[in-house]
PDB file of C-alpha atoms in Angstrom:
ATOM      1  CA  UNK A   1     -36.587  11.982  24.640  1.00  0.00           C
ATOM      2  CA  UNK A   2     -34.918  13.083  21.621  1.00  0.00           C
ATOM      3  CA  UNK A   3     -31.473  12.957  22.738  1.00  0.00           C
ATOM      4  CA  UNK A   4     -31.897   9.762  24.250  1.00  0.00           C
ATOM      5  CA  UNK A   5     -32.918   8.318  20.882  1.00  0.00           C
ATOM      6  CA  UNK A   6     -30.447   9.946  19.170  1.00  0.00           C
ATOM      7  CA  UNK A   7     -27.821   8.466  21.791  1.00  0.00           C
ATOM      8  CA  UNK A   8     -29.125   4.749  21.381  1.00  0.00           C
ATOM      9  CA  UNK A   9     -29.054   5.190  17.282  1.00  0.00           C
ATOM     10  CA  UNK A  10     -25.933   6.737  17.333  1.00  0.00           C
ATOM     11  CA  UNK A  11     -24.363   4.121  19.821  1.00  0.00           C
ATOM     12  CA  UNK A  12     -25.927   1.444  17.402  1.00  0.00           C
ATOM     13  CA  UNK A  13     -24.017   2.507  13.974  1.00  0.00           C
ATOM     14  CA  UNK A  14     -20.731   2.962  16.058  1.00  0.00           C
ATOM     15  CA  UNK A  15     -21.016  -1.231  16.610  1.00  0.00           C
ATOM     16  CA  UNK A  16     -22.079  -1.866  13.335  1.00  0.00           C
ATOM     17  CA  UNK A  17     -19.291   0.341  11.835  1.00  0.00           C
ATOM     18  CA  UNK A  18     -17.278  -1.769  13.821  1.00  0.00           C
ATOM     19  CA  UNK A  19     -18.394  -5.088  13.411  1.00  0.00           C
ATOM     20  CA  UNK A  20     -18.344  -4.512   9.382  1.00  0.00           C
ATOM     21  CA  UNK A  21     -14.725  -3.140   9.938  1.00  0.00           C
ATOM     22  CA  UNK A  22     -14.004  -6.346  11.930  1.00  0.00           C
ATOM     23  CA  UNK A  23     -15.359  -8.487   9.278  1.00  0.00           C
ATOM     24  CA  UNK A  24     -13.701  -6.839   6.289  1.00  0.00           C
ATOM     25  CA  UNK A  25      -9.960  -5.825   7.673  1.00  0.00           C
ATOM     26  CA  UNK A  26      -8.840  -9.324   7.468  1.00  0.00           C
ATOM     27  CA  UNK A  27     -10.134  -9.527   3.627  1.00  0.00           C
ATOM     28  CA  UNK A  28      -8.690  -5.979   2.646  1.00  0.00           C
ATOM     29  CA  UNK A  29      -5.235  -7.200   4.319  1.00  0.00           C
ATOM     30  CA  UNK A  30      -4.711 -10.340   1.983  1.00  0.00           C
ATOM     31  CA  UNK A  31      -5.878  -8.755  -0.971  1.00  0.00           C
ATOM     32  CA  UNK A  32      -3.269  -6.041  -0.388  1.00  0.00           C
ATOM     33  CA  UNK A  33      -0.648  -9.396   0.945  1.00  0.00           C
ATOM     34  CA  UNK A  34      -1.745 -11.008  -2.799  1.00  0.00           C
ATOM     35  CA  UNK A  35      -1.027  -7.542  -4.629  1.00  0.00           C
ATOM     36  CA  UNK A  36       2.350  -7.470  -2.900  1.00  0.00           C
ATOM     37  CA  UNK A  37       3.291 -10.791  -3.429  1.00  0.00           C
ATOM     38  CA  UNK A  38       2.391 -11.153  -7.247  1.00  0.00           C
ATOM     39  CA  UNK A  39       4.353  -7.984  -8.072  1.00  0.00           C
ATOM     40  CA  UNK A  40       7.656  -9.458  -6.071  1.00  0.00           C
ATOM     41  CA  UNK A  41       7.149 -12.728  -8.365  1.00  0.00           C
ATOM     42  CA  UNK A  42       6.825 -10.808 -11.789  1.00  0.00           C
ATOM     43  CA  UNK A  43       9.797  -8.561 -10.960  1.00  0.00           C
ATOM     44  CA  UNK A  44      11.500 -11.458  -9.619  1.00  0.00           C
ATOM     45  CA  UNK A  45      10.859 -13.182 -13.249  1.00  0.00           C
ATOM     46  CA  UNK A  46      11.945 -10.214 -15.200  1.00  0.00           C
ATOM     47  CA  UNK A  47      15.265 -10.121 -13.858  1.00  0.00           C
ATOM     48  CA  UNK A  48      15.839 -13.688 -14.257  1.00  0.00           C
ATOM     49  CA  UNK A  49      18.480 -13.650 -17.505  1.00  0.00           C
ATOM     50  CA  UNK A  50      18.718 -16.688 -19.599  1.00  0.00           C
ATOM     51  CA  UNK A  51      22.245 -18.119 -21.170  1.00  0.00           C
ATOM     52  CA  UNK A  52      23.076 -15.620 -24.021  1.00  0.00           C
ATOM     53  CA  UNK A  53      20.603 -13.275 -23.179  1.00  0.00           C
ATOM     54  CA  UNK A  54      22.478  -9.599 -23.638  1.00  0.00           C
ATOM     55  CA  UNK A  55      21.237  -6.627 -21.213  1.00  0.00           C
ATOM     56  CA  UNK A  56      22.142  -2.977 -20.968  1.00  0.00           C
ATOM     57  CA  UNK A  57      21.559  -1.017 -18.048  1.00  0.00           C
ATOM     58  CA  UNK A  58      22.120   2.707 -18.030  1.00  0.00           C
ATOM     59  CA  UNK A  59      23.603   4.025 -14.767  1.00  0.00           C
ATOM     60  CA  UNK A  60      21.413   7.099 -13.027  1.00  0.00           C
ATOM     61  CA  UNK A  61      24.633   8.881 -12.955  1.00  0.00           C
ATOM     62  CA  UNK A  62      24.253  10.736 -16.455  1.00  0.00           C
ATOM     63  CA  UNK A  63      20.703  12.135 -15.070  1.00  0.00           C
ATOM     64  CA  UNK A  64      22.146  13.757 -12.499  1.00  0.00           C
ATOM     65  CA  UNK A  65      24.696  15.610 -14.104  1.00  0.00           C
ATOM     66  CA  UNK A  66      23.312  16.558 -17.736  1.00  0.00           C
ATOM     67  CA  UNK A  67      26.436  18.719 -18.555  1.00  0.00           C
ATOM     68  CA  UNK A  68      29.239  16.083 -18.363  1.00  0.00           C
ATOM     69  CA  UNK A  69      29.819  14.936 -22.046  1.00  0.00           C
ATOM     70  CA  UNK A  70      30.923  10.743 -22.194  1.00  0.00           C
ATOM     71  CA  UNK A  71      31.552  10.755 -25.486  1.00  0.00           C
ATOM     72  CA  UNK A  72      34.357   8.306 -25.557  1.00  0.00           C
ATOM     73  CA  UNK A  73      38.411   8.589 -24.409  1.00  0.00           C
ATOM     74  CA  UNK A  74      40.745  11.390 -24.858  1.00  0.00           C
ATOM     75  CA  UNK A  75      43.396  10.106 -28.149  1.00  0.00           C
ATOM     76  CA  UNK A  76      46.962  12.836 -28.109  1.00  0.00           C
ATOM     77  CA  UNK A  77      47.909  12.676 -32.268  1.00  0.00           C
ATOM     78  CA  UNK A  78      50.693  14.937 -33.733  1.00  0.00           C
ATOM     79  CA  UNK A  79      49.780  16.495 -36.835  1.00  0.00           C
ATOM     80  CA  UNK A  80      51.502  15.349 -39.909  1.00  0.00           C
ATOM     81  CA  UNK A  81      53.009  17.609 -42.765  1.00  0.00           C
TER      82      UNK A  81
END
């Protein structure tokens, strides 16, 4: 009788589980849409530039290699006496 009962209550929180899962997976979904979305917009806004605006961007080139030295161009002179 035991096992039976167990059977029936465990049967019975398997739906529920799955009705509250149901109910909530839409919810979760567009809050996670919503996160998405307003991230996308404020990136989208920061890399809007406005007239005159100056921006430097480093390239991820010199991270790679930290023993090349770009410390400006290579000028020949002849010593003078």
């Amino acid at each position: 009788m035991a096992f039976i009962k167990f059977i029936i209550i465990a049967v019975g929180i398997y739906y529920l589980l799955k009705l509250i899962i149901r109910a909530m997976f839409p919810f979760l979904v567009q809050k996670t849409f919503d996160k998405m979305q307003k991230e996308a917009n404020r990136q989208q806004q920061e890399q809007e530039k406005r007239e005159g605006e100056v921006t430097i961007d480093k390239n991820s080139n010199t991270k790679s290699n930290p023993n090349k030295k770009d410390v400006g161009d290579y000028v020949d002179f002849e010593d003078v006496d």
